[in-house]
Amino acid sequence: MTALVGYLGIMLAIASAFILALLGLRGLYDPQRVPRRYLDRAVVGVVAGAGLAFFALEVGLLIDDFSVAYIADHSATTTPFVYKLATGWAALEGSIVLWGLVLAGFTLSVHLAYRRSDEPDPLWMGALGVLGLISVFFFGLMATVSNPFQVCVEAATVGCIEASNIPWAASMASLEGPGPNPLLQNHPLMAVHPPLLYVGYVGMSVPFAFAISALLRGESGDNWLRRTRSWTLVAWSFLTAGIVIGGLWSYEVLGWGGYWAWDPVENASFMPWLVATAFIHSAVVQQRRGMLQAWNFVLVIATFALTILGTFLTRSGIIASVHSFTQSPIGPALLWFLTVVLVGSLALFATRIHLVASAPRLNSLASREGAFLFNNLLLTVFAFVVLTGTLYPMFAEAISGTQLGVGRPFFDRLAIPISFALLLAMGLGPITPYRQARASVVWERIRTPLRVALAVGAGAVLLGYRTGYLVAGVMAGTLVISMIVRHLWVTARRASVKQGTPMWRSLGRVMRNDPGFWGGQISHVGVALLAIGIAISANQGVETQVTLEPGQTVEFAGRELTHLGEFARQEPNRTVVGARVEIQEDGRVVSVLEPRLNTYFRSNQPVATPAVDTRLRGDLYLSLTSIGSGRISLDLFWFPFISLIWVGGVVAAAGGLFARVVRKPVRVGAVAREAGEDV
Amino acid sequence: MSDGVRKTVAGLVTLALVVIVVVGVAIGDPTPQDRVRALGSSIKCPVCQGEAIADSPSTTATAMMEIVAEQVAEGKSDDQIFEYFRARYGDGILLDPPFQGRTLVLWLLPVAAVATGVFMILGRRQSPTVTAPAGDEPEEPASTVDTS
């Protein structure tokens, strides 16, 4: 039943998406001939179909309908509620269903945003058509090589042995499933991370669709950019949050104290983020100065292609990674799609290049435009480095047959200098005037923040932080933040003097008047905080291994840790064994931590679950490596100021939303000039 | 305080801060444990999926980390330690590709990308003869002109 309903949803979505594609592409050339109500029906069909498929899958999971192979293979009766829901996207086929649902949601929002306009709107219709085409592909995957609603025709005691694509085939339900991958049911963040990331990934389809539509129409100008700004910002914010939460999950679950390993799948999410960030910045240059028209098309096509490449890399099993699933026919399908997208878009772009090429108008490299170009160079080179490092081992192995490792040292060596340059550009860019910046003006604006950064750097040295990278990172981050604070302060004070309003009101008003620019600055503060967090925790972290008898105390990072005893308990889906460790600081008990080993049913490998005591000054991180016969072995970590990374990530994502959500107060006449530029 | 005195004091304070930072960083020393960890993050864990031995909690990785720590304690050089593992597990065990042969392209590609980018940016500059007189932007222009 579940399978049939879900499969019907997929069919409805495919048919509607196909019609939407036809209508939209027709409307691109002849908008008068496409009545809005036809578009309405097609969009509603896609949304209803996607919703039905997702709903059927979730209901099937909640009622343990093991006649559906996906549910029999990835869920279990004992799986807790939240993880049953999350299993809906925890494995390959289900994750494509979520992708389809998010895509349908974005299609709906694009449709609703402009359907009331009376003007014929070919750009918008064309964009809906492109979104329709993308939907045909993804729902097509669900109907064929990645069908979440395969029915189980031969059941095992646990799970399903053979499944059929025909939803009404005589099905057999197994009595129990193996449950989700232990790593994925060990922390609630796993329920949050994929949806956030998918909203970010899929949201990038919207600017892509508008760009392709503009190219098909041969339309130059920044119309498509202005109209998709909101979606780009929202998608960027979610992508940022998704990546940071993925890091937090890794930190809280994997037990090695790290949050980023340059794993191919992490890179897969980071590459579109870098290029999307470049796009957000270069779009400002086009809107302000009419430059970089063609470049913006390249960036938006690259962003979209990288989201597909990321899905291909992680889902096809071509690269060994925590995220890859077993070999599946979805790989070739995604590779074909990626090829079609790249070849098609770039060929289209090539035939239109004479229309979209803009004249060089850069007066001087020492200008805001110059800073933006520098920023774009850094971000795209960064993305290119990550891409090279991720794909190189694959190509090298294909060509020479021998394995080649490209890991953290390679990425770090290139990423660290690029990141420092980016931080400096981030500090200098927003205070540099357009067209031509005089050195005296820039010096005037940079002088005080530079001293603040120096003072903080000296403070760090006096506190005993002596590593070069650490001090440089902290100073660069502080420089960015203090430049922004100074800029806000000076602008608000001038407004306050001019209008006679109190300072605190001016601060709010200045930011509200120019949400694009100040949203960007909030994101910059977030990235700077994140950089400071990385610089301190990576260089000043301490690690040690200890073995403790019950009652034994060990000193670590200025604290006394006492092994109070062991515990074991049976939970519905797992067996938990762990130790209670008391933390004392200056003779005071500050907390009792419980690092554990969770053993999930039908899995013999226990999952170490670290216990983390998070405070402003740093995290005490305990990971249990062995337990039994009274003795425990612990990996102890101390990471100063690591929470700045999560805080910074959230602030960065919030900045994007601020730019999107806060609406500039509409006022008539003289005051209208007061507002400012984007980002 | 006269303006001159204030400027001198500000300059001296800045200088002092610079001295503190530079000297502090110059005399800072990395602890010996850093080296074990740094080496460990350059060696791939053979039984894991794309993880370094410093990052993996698996028993194999832990055992290999112990070997690294022992060899560091014996005073072996980085190259000697890498060679030890390479002799046992092959080239693929090293996560830090050396600058030679097959990996040359890997290191040169980013350089080529930077060169292309710089070339493109320079190409976007107007020739000086047609440069319009630079408009005098008002102080703090960031919040003065509307576009959105």
PDB file of N, CA and C in Angstrom, chain A residues 256 288 321 358 360 362-363 365 373 377 384 388 392 400 402-407 409-410 413 434 436 438 445 451 454 458 461 466 468 486-487 494 514 517 543 664 673-677, chain B residues 14 17-18 20-21 24-25 28 33 37 41-42 49 55 92 94-97 102-103 105-107 109-110 113-114 117 121 124 126 134 136-137 139-148:
ATOM      1  N   TRP A 256      37.008  11.526  17.375  1.00  0.00           N
ATOM      2  CA  TRP A 256      38.420  11.837  17.199  1.00  0.00           C
ATOM      3  C   TRP A 256      38.698  13.306  17.455  1.00  0.00           C
ATOM      4  N   ARG A 288      26.165  46.843  -9.385  1.00  0.00           N
ATOM      5  CA  ARG A 288      26.649  48.187  -9.117  1.00  0.00           C
ATOM      6  C   ARG A 288      27.335  48.836 -10.317  1.00  0.00           C
ATOM      7  N   SER A 321      34.281   6.766   1.279  1.00  0.00           N
ATOM      8  CA  SER A 321      34.004   7.842   2.213  1.00  0.00           C
ATOM      9  C   SER A 321      32.941   7.369   3.192  1.00  0.00           C
ATOM     10  N   SER A 358      30.664  41.977 -21.021  1.00  0.00           N
ATOM     11  CA  SER A 358      30.596  43.388 -20.647  1.00  0.00           C
ATOM     12  C   SER A 358      31.962  44.033 -20.869  1.00  0.00           C
ATOM     13  N   PRO A 360      35.297  46.102 -20.256  1.00  0.00           N
ATOM     14  CA  PRO A 360      36.108  46.296 -19.055  1.00  0.00           C
ATOM     15  C   PRO A 360      35.918  47.716 -18.526  1.00  0.00           C
ATOM     16  N   LEU A 362      37.125  48.564 -15.250  1.00  0.00           N
ATOM     17  CA  LEU A 362      37.861  48.660 -14.001  1.00  0.00           C
ATOM     18  C   LEU A 362      38.814  49.841 -14.090  1.00  0.00           C
ATOM     19  N   ASN A 363      38.548  50.857 -13.259  1.00  0.00           N
ATOM     20  CA  ASN A 363      39.409  52.027 -13.312  1.00  0.00           C
ATOM     21  C   ASN A 363      40.750  51.744 -12.683  1.00  0.00           C
ATOM     22  N   LEU A 365      42.829  48.800  -9.846  1.00  0.00           N
ATOM     23  CA  LEU A 365      42.741  47.610  -8.998  1.00  0.00           C
ATOM     24  C   LEU A 365      42.543  47.999  -7.554  1.00  0.00           C
ATOM     25  N   LEU A 373      37.181  41.483  -7.296  1.00  0.00           N
ATOM     26  CA  LEU A 373      37.858  40.601  -8.254  1.00  0.00           C
ATOM     27  C   LEU A 373      38.854  39.701  -7.530  1.00  0.00           C
ATOM     28  N   LEU A 377      38.845  35.707  -7.356  1.00  0.00           N
ATOM     29  CA  LEU A 377      40.015  34.913  -7.719  1.00  0.00           C
ATOM     30  C   LEU A 377      40.325  33.915  -6.611  1.00  0.00           C
ATOM     31  N   PHE A 384      38.914  25.368  -6.889  1.00  0.00           N
ATOM     32  CA  PHE A 384      39.662  24.575  -7.853  1.00  0.00           C
ATOM     33  C   PHE A 384      40.661  23.657  -7.150  1.00  0.00           C
ATOM     34  N   THR A 388      40.646  19.702  -7.449  1.00  0.00           N
ATOM     35  CA  THR A 388      41.818  18.957  -7.910  1.00  0.00           C
ATOM     36  C   THR A 388      42.199  17.892  -6.892  1.00  0.00           C
ATOM     37  N   TYR A 392      41.967  14.106  -8.062  1.00  0.00           N
ATOM     38  CA  TYR A 392      43.273  13.653  -8.541  1.00  0.00           C
ATOM     39  C   TYR A 392      43.563  12.176  -8.246  1.00  0.00           C
ATOM     40  N   SER A 400      47.266   5.206 -13.811  1.00  0.00           N
ATOM     41  CA  SER A 400      48.473   4.422 -13.535  1.00  0.00           C
ATOM     42  C   SER A 400      48.191   3.167 -12.731  1.00  0.00           C
ATOM     43  N   THR A 402      47.947   2.728  -9.659  1.00  0.00           N
ATOM     44  CA  THR A 402      48.410   2.685  -8.281  1.00  0.00           C
ATOM     45  C   THR A 402      47.662   3.730  -7.457  1.00  0.00           C
ATOM     46  N   GLN A 403      47.597   3.453  -6.175  1.00  0.00           N
ATOM     47  CA  GLN A 403      46.879   4.373  -5.298  1.00  0.00           C
ATOM     48  C   GLN A 403      47.749   5.552  -4.929  1.00  0.00           C
ATOM     49  N   LEU A 404      47.083   6.660  -4.741  1.00  0.00           N
ATOM     50  CA  LEU A 404      47.795   7.880  -4.416  1.00  0.00           C
ATOM     51  C   LEU A 404      46.962   8.584  -3.362  1.00  0.00           C
ATOM     52  N   GLY A 405      47.606   8.999  -2.303  1.00  0.00           N
ATOM     53  CA  GLY A 405      46.849   9.658  -1.251  1.00  0.00           C
ATOM     54  C   GLY A 405      46.951  11.169  -1.358  1.00  0.00           C
ATOM     55  N   VAL A 406      45.817  11.832  -1.312  1.00  0.00           N
ATOM     56  CA  VAL A 406      45.835  13.284  -1.194  1.00  0.00           C
ATOM     57  C   VAL A 406      44.953  13.606  -0.002  1.00  0.00           C
ATOM     58  N   GLY A 407      45.564  14.120   1.037  1.00  0.00           N
ATOM     59  CA  GLY A 407      44.800  14.307   2.261  1.00  0.00           C
ATOM     60  C   GLY A 407      45.061  15.652   2.890  1.00  0.00           C
ATOM     61  N   PRO A 409      47.348  17.167   4.631  1.00  0.00           N
ATOM     62  CA  PRO A 409      48.523  18.024   4.447  1.00  0.00           C
ATOM     63  C   PRO A 409      48.452  18.828   3.145  1.00  0.00           C
ATOM     64  N   PHE A 410      48.027  18.170   2.053  1.00  0.00           N
ATOM     65  CA  PHE A 410      47.920  18.880   0.773  1.00  0.00           C
ATOM     66  C   PHE A 410      46.923  20.029   0.885  1.00  0.00           C
ATOM     67  N   ARG A 413      47.996  22.871   3.298  1.00  0.00           N
ATOM     68  CA  ARG A 413      49.094  23.686   2.805  1.00  0.00           C
ATOM     69  C   ARG A 413      48.591  24.779   1.872  1.00  0.00           C
ATOM     70  N   TYR A 434      34.488  52.569  -4.176  1.00  0.00           N
ATOM     71  CA  TYR A 434      34.394  52.126  -5.561  1.00  0.00           C
ATOM     72  C   TYR A 434      35.299  52.979  -6.444  1.00  0.00           C
ATOM     73  N   GLN A 436      38.072  54.186  -7.420  1.00  0.00           N
ATOM     74  CA  GLN A 436      39.484  54.461  -7.146  1.00  0.00           C
ATOM     75  C   GLN A 436      39.622  54.776  -5.662  1.00  0.00           C
ATOM     76  N   ARG A 438      41.845  56.086  -2.622  1.00  0.00           N
ATOM     77  CA  ARG A 438      43.100  56.756  -2.278  1.00  0.00           C
ATOM     78  C   ARG A 438      43.656  56.132  -1.012  1.00  0.00           C
ATOM     79  N   ARG A 445      40.748  54.599   7.582  1.00  0.00           N
ATOM     80  CA  ARG A 445      39.725  53.651   8.041  1.00  0.00           C
ATOM     81  C   ARG A 445      40.325  52.397   8.677  1.00  0.00           C
ATOM     82  N   ARG A 451      45.276  48.633  15.075  1.00  0.00           N
ATOM     83  CA  ARG A 451      45.813  48.683  16.445  1.00  0.00           C
ATOM     84  C   ARG A 451      45.071  47.717  17.355  1.00  0.00           C
ATOM     85  N   LEU A 454      46.381  44.355  16.679  1.00  0.00           N
ATOM     86  CA  LEU A 454      47.718  44.210  17.276  1.00  0.00           C
ATOM     87  C   LEU A 454      47.612  43.985  18.774  1.00  0.00           C
ATOM     88  N   ALA A 458      48.915  40.814  20.773  1.00  0.00           N
ATOM     89  CA  ALA A 458      49.854  40.898  21.894  1.00  0.00           C
ATOM     90  C   ALA A 458      49.271  40.226  23.123  1.00  0.00           C
ATOM     91  N   VAL A 461      49.683  36.545  22.843  1.00  0.00           N
ATOM     92  CA  VAL A 461      51.070  36.160  23.124  1.00  0.00           C
ATOM     93  C   VAL A 461      51.318  36.155  24.626  1.00  0.00           C
ATOM     94  N   ARG A 466      51.625  31.082  21.510  1.00  0.00           N
ATOM     95  CA  ARG A 466      52.819  31.566  20.805  1.00  0.00           C
ATOM     96  C   ARG A 466      52.956  31.011  19.400  1.00  0.00           C
ATOM     97  N   GLY A 468      52.685  30.744  15.555  1.00  0.00           N
ATOM     98  CA  GLY A 468      52.542  31.782  14.538  1.00  0.00           C
ATOM     99  C   GLY A 468      51.171  31.804  13.890  1.00  0.00           C
ATOM    100  N   ARG A 486      33.899  49.359  13.532  1.00  0.00           N
ATOM    101  CA  ARG A 486      34.243  50.772  13.339  1.00  0.00           C
ATOM    102  C   ARG A 486      33.370  51.410  12.252  1.00  0.00           C
ATOM    103  N   HIS A 487      33.219  50.678  11.149  1.00  0.00           N
ATOM    104  CA  HIS A 487      32.450  51.191  10.028  1.00  0.00           C
ATOM    105  C   HIS A 487      31.005  51.477  10.442  1.00  0.00           C
ATOM    106  N   ARG A 494      27.397  59.455  12.311  1.00  0.00           N
ATOM    107  CA  ARG A 494      27.104  60.555  11.383  1.00  0.00           C
ATOM    108  C   ARG A 494      25.587  60.708  11.229  1.00  0.00           C
ATOM    109  N   ASP A 514      20.096  49.296   4.962  1.00  0.00           N
ATOM    110  CA  ASP A 514      20.909  48.665   3.944  1.00  0.00           C
ATOM    111  C   ASP A 514      21.146  47.204   4.296  1.00  0.00           C
ATOM    112  N   PHE A 517      24.034  45.130   2.494  1.00  0.00           N
ATOM    113  CA  PHE A 517      25.412  45.381   2.917  1.00  0.00           C
ATOM    114  C   PHE A 517      25.653  44.858   4.330  1.00  0.00           C
ATOM    115  N   GLU A 543      45.983  16.778  23.559  1.00  0.00           N
ATOM    116  CA  GLU A 543      45.393  15.445  23.534  1.00  0.00           C
ATOM    117  C   GLU A 543      46.259  14.492  24.335  1.00  0.00           C
ATOM    118  N   LYS A 664      14.024  46.802   3.543  1.00  0.00           N
ATOM    119  CA  LYS A 664      14.360  48.210   3.674  1.00  0.00           C
ATOM    120  C   LYS A 664      13.071  48.997   3.837  1.00  0.00           C
ATOM    121  N   ARG A 673      18.005  58.245  -0.623  1.00  0.00           N
ATOM    122  CA  ARG A 673      19.406  58.129  -1.007  1.00  0.00           C
ATOM    123  C   ARG A 673      20.286  57.562   0.097  1.00  0.00           C
ATOM    124  N   GLU A 674      19.691  57.517   1.294  1.00  0.00           N
ATOM    125  CA  GLU A 674      20.506  57.138   2.436  1.00  0.00           C
ATOM    126  C   GLU A 674      20.916  55.652   2.403  1.00  0.00           C
ATOM    127  N   ALA A 675      20.070  54.869   1.744  1.00  0.00           N
ATOM    128  CA  ALA A 675      20.325  53.427   1.781  1.00  0.00           C
ATOM    129  C   ALA A 675      21.589  53.082   0.998  1.00  0.00           C
ATOM    130  N   GLY A 676      21.983  51.841   1.058  1.00  0.00           N
ATOM    131  CA  GLY A 676      23.306  51.543   0.490  1.00  0.00           C
ATOM    132  C   GLY A 676      23.345  50.357  -0.438  1.00  0.00           C
ATOM    133  N   GLU A 677      24.532  49.809  -0.571  1.00  0.00           N
ATOM    134  CA  GLU A 677      24.712  48.767  -1.562  1.00  0.00           C
ATOM    135  C   GLU A 677      24.671  47.398  -0.928  1.00  0.00           C
TER     136      GLU A 677
ATOM    137  N   THR B  14      51.961  51.310  19.471  1.00  0.00           N
ATOM    138  CA  THR B  14      51.850  50.388  18.327  1.00  0.00           C
ATOM    139  C   THR B  14      53.132  49.581  18.164  1.00  0.00           C
ATOM    140  N   LEU B  17      53.420  46.905  20.740  1.00  0.00           N
ATOM    141  CA  LEU B  17      52.545  45.763  20.449  1.00  0.00           C
ATOM    142  C   LEU B  17      53.160  44.875  19.372  1.00  0.00           C
ATOM    143  N   VAL B  18      53.698  45.536  18.329  1.00  0.00           N
ATOM    144  CA  VAL B  18      54.330  44.764  17.253  1.00  0.00           C
ATOM    145  C   VAL B  18      55.475  43.925  17.815  1.00  0.00           C
ATOM    146  N   ILE B  20      55.934  42.854  20.893  1.00  0.00           N
ATOM    147  CA  ILE B  20      55.432  41.740  21.712  1.00  0.00           C
ATOM    148  C   ILE B  20      55.019  40.573  20.826  1.00  0.00           C
ATOM    149  N   VAL B  21      54.239  40.886  19.774  1.00  0.00           N
ATOM    150  CA  VAL B  21      53.733  39.818  18.901  1.00  0.00           C
ATOM    151  C   VAL B  21      54.891  39.089  18.220  1.00  0.00           C
ATOM    152  N   GLY B  24      57.144  37.240  20.748  1.00  0.00           N
ATOM    153  CA  GLY B  24      56.384  36.132  21.349  1.00  0.00           C
ATOM    154  C   GLY B  24      56.310  34.948  20.406  1.00  0.00           C
ATOM    155  N   VAL B  25      55.978  35.240  19.145  1.00  0.00           N
ATOM    156  CA  VAL B  25      55.845  34.157  18.178  1.00  0.00           C
ATOM    157  C   VAL B  25      57.212  33.533  17.872  1.00  0.00           C
ATOM    158  N   GLY B  28      58.226  31.155  20.606  1.00  0.00           N
ATOM    159  CA  GLY B  28      57.299  30.061  20.886  1.00  0.00           C
ATOM    160  C   GLY B  28      57.833  28.763  20.314  1.00  0.00           C
ATOM    161  N   GLN B  33      54.767  16.644  21.042  1.00  0.00           N
ATOM    162  CA  GLN B  33      53.589  15.878  20.651  1.00  0.00           C
ATOM    163  C   GLN B  33      53.035  16.368  19.317  1.00  0.00           C
ATOM    164  N   ARG B  37      51.599  14.137  15.988  1.00  0.00           N
ATOM    165  CA  ARG B  37      50.282  14.340  15.402  1.00  0.00           C
ATOM    166  C   ARG B  37      50.392  14.802  13.945  1.00  0.00           C
ATOM    167  N   SER B  41      48.940  12.821  10.729  1.00  0.00           N
ATOM    168  CA  SER B  41      47.902  13.279   9.806  1.00  0.00           C
ATOM    169  C   SER B  41      48.389  13.243   8.366  1.00  0.00           C
ATOM    170  N   SER B  42      49.624  12.825   8.156  1.00  0.00           N
ATOM    171  CA  SER B  42      50.122  12.659   6.786  1.00  0.00           C
ATOM    172  C   SER B  42      50.149  11.200   6.363  1.00  0.00           C
ATOM    173  N   GLN B  49      38.281   4.647   5.737  1.00  0.00           N
ATOM    174  CA  GLN B  49      37.860   5.234   4.481  1.00  0.00           C
ATOM    175  C   GLN B  49      38.324   6.680   4.422  1.00  0.00           C
ATOM    176  N   ASP B  55      43.547  10.697  12.903  1.00  0.00           N
ATOM    177  CA  ASP B  55      42.132  11.024  13.054  1.00  0.00           C
ATOM    178  C   ASP B  55      41.256   9.815  13.327  1.00  0.00           C
ATOM    179  N   GLY B  92      50.653   4.757  -1.674  1.00  0.00           N
ATOM    180  CA  GLY B  92      49.319   5.239  -1.336  1.00  0.00           C
ATOM    181  C   GLY B  92      49.126   5.540   0.137  1.00  0.00           C
ATOM    182  N   LEU B  94      50.857   7.491   1.983  1.00  0.00           N
ATOM    183  CA  LEU B  94      51.155   8.882   2.340  1.00  0.00           C
ATOM    184  C   LEU B  94      50.061   9.805   1.819  1.00  0.00           C
ATOM    185  N   LEU B  95      49.559  10.650   2.726  1.00  0.00           N
ATOM    186  CA  LEU B  95      48.499  11.568   2.332  1.00  0.00           C
ATOM    187  C   LEU B  95      49.079  12.867   1.782  1.00  0.00           C
ATOM    188  N   ASP B  96      50.343  13.071   2.004  1.00  0.00           N
ATOM    189  CA  ASP B  96      50.986  14.298   1.563  1.00  0.00           C
ATOM    190  C   ASP B  96      51.776  13.980   0.305  1.00  0.00           C
ATOM    191  N   PRO B  97      51.186  14.221  -0.846  1.00  0.00           N
ATOM    192  CA  PRO B  97      51.873  13.815  -2.066  1.00  0.00           C
ATOM    193  C   PRO B  97      53.173  14.591  -2.247  1.00  0.00           C
ATOM    194  N   ARG B 102      54.381  11.830 -10.645  1.00  0.00           N
ATOM    195  CA  ARG B 102      52.956  11.764 -10.880  1.00  0.00           C
ATOM    196  C   ARG B 102      52.180  12.892 -10.214  1.00  0.00           C
ATOM    197  N   THR B 103      52.751  13.459  -9.166  1.00  0.00           N
ATOM    198  CA  THR B 103      51.982  14.461  -8.435  1.00  0.00           C
ATOM    199  C   THR B 103      52.326  15.869  -8.863  1.00  0.00           C
ATOM    200  N   VAL B 105      51.587  17.456 -11.530  1.00  0.00           N
ATOM    201  CA  VAL B 105      50.413  18.128 -12.087  1.00  0.00           C
ATOM    202  C   VAL B 105      49.519  18.656 -10.965  1.00  0.00           C
ATOM    203  N   LEU B 106      49.367  17.825  -9.922  1.00  0.00           N
ATOM    204  CA  LEU B 106      48.525  18.202  -8.793  1.00  0.00           C
ATOM    205  C   LEU B 106      48.968  19.529  -8.181  1.00  0.00           C
ATOM    206  N   TRP B 107      50.275  19.692  -8.056  1.00  0.00           N
ATOM    207  CA  TRP B 107      50.788  20.918  -7.445  1.00  0.00           C
ATOM    208  C   TRP B 107      50.793  22.084  -8.431  1.00  0.00           C
ATOM    209  N   LEU B 109      48.644  22.547 -11.046  1.00  0.00           N
ATOM    210  CA  LEU B 109      47.323  23.018 -11.466  1.00  0.00           C
ATOM    211  C   LEU B 109      46.873  24.273 -10.709  1.00  0.00           C
ATOM    212  N   PRO B 110      46.955  24.281  -9.365  1.00  0.00           N
ATOM    213  CA  PRO B 110      46.543  25.490  -8.659  1.00  0.00           C
ATOM    214  C   PRO B 110      47.356  26.723  -9.081  1.00  0.00           C
ATOM    215  N   ALA B 113      45.995  27.914 -12.201  1.00  0.00           N
ATOM    216  CA  ALA B 113      44.701  28.581 -11.988  1.00  0.00           C
ATOM    217  C   ALA B 113      44.911  30.014 -11.525  1.00  0.00           C
ATOM    218  N   VAL B 114      45.836  30.203 -10.575  1.00  0.00           N
ATOM    219  CA  VAL B 114      46.104  31.555 -10.076  1.00  0.00           C
ATOM    220  C   VAL B 114      46.608  32.431 -11.220  1.00  0.00           C
ATOM    221  N   GLY B 117      43.830  33.431 -13.499  1.00  0.00           N
ATOM    222  CA  GLY B 117      42.970  34.429 -12.859  1.00  0.00           C
ATOM    223  C   GLY B 117      43.599  35.803 -12.859  1.00  0.00           C
ATOM    224  N   ILE B 121      42.186  39.190 -14.655  1.00  0.00           N
ATOM    225  CA  ILE B 121      41.878  40.424 -13.932  1.00  0.00           C
ATOM    226  C   ILE B 121      42.628  41.596 -14.558  1.00  0.00           C
ATOM    227  N   ARG B 124      41.130  43.028 -17.534  1.00  0.00           N
ATOM    228  CA  ARG B 124      39.898  43.784 -17.365  1.00  0.00           C
ATOM    229  C   ARG B 124      40.143  45.261 -17.079  1.00  0.00           C
ATOM    230  N   GLN B 126      40.967  49.031 -17.678  1.00  0.00           N
ATOM    231  CA  GLN B 126      40.954  49.945 -18.815  1.00  0.00           C
ATOM    232  C   GLN B 126      42.359  50.446 -19.058  1.00  0.00           C
ATOM    233  N   ALA B 134      38.887  59.783 -11.724  1.00  0.00           N
ATOM    234  CA  ALA B 134      38.293  59.044 -10.630  1.00  0.00           C
ATOM    235  C   ALA B 134      37.292  59.915  -9.887  1.00  0.00           C
ATOM    236  N   ASP B 136      35.235  61.446  -7.083  1.00  0.00           N
ATOM    237  CA  ASP B 136      35.528  61.577  -5.658  1.00  0.00           C
ATOM    238  C   ASP B 136      34.394  60.978  -4.857  1.00  0.00           C
ATOM    239  N   GLU B 137      34.645  59.773  -4.367  1.00  0.00           N
ATOM    240  CA  GLU B 137      33.622  59.136  -3.560  1.00  0.00           C
ATOM    241  C   GLU B 137      33.547  59.855  -2.230  1.00  0.00           C
ATOM    242  N   GLU B 139      33.225  60.257   1.730  1.00  0.00           N
ATOM    243  CA  GLU B 139      33.726  59.445   2.851  1.00  0.00           C
ATOM    244  C   GLU B 139      32.682  58.396   3.224  1.00  0.00           C
ATOM    245  N   GLU B 140      33.157  57.142   3.531  1.00  0.00           N
ATOM    246  CA  GLU B 140      32.280  56.030   3.878  1.00  0.00           C
ATOM    247  C   GLU B 140      31.199  55.833   2.827  1.00  0.00           C
ATOM    248  N   PRO B 141      31.538  55.498   1.614  1.00  0.00           N
ATOM    249  CA  PRO B 141      30.518  55.421   0.573  1.00  0.00           C
ATOM    250  C   PRO B 141      29.610  54.213   0.739  1.00  0.00           C
ATOM    251  N   ALA B 142      30.019  53.289   1.593  1.00  0.00           N
ATOM    252  CA  ALA B 142      29.306  52.031   1.641  1.00  0.00           C
ATOM    253  C   ALA B 142      27.830  52.211   1.940  1.00  0.00           C
ATOM    254  N   SER B 143      27.473  53.290   2.630  1.00  0.00           N
ATOM    255  CA  SER B 143      26.071  53.403   2.979  1.00  0.00           C
ATOM    256  C   SER B 143      25.471  54.664   2.389  1.00  0.00           C
ATOM    257  N   THR B 144      25.903  55.014   1.211  1.00  0.00           N
ATOM    258  CA  THR B 144      25.379  56.257   0.686  1.00  0.00           C
ATOM    259  C   THR B 144      24.639  56.117  -0.633  1.00  0.00           C
ATOM    260  N   VAL B 145      24.867  55.036  -1.352  1.00  0.00           N
ATOM    261  CA  VAL B 145      24.219  54.948  -2.656  1.00  0.00           C
ATOM    262  C   VAL B 145      23.311  53.734  -2.711  1.00  0.00           C
ATOM    263  N   ASP B 146      22.168  53.925  -3.289  1.00  0.00           N
ATOM    264  CA  ASP B 146      21.179  52.849  -3.309  1.00  0.00           C
ATOM    265  C   ASP B 146      21.265  52.049  -4.606  1.00  0.00           C
ATOM    266  N   THR B 147      21.096  50.745  -4.467  1.00  0.00           N
ATOM    267  CA  THR B 147      21.005  49.958  -5.688  1.00  0.00           C
ATOM    268  C   THR B 147      19.917  48.918  -5.587  1.00  0.00           C
ATOM    269  N   SER B 148      19.627  48.481  -4.391  1.00  0.00           N
ATOM    270  CA  SER B 148      18.790  47.289  -4.308  1.00  0.00           C
ATOM    271  C   SER B 148      17.320  47.577  -4.599  1.00  0.00           C
TER     272      SER B 148
END
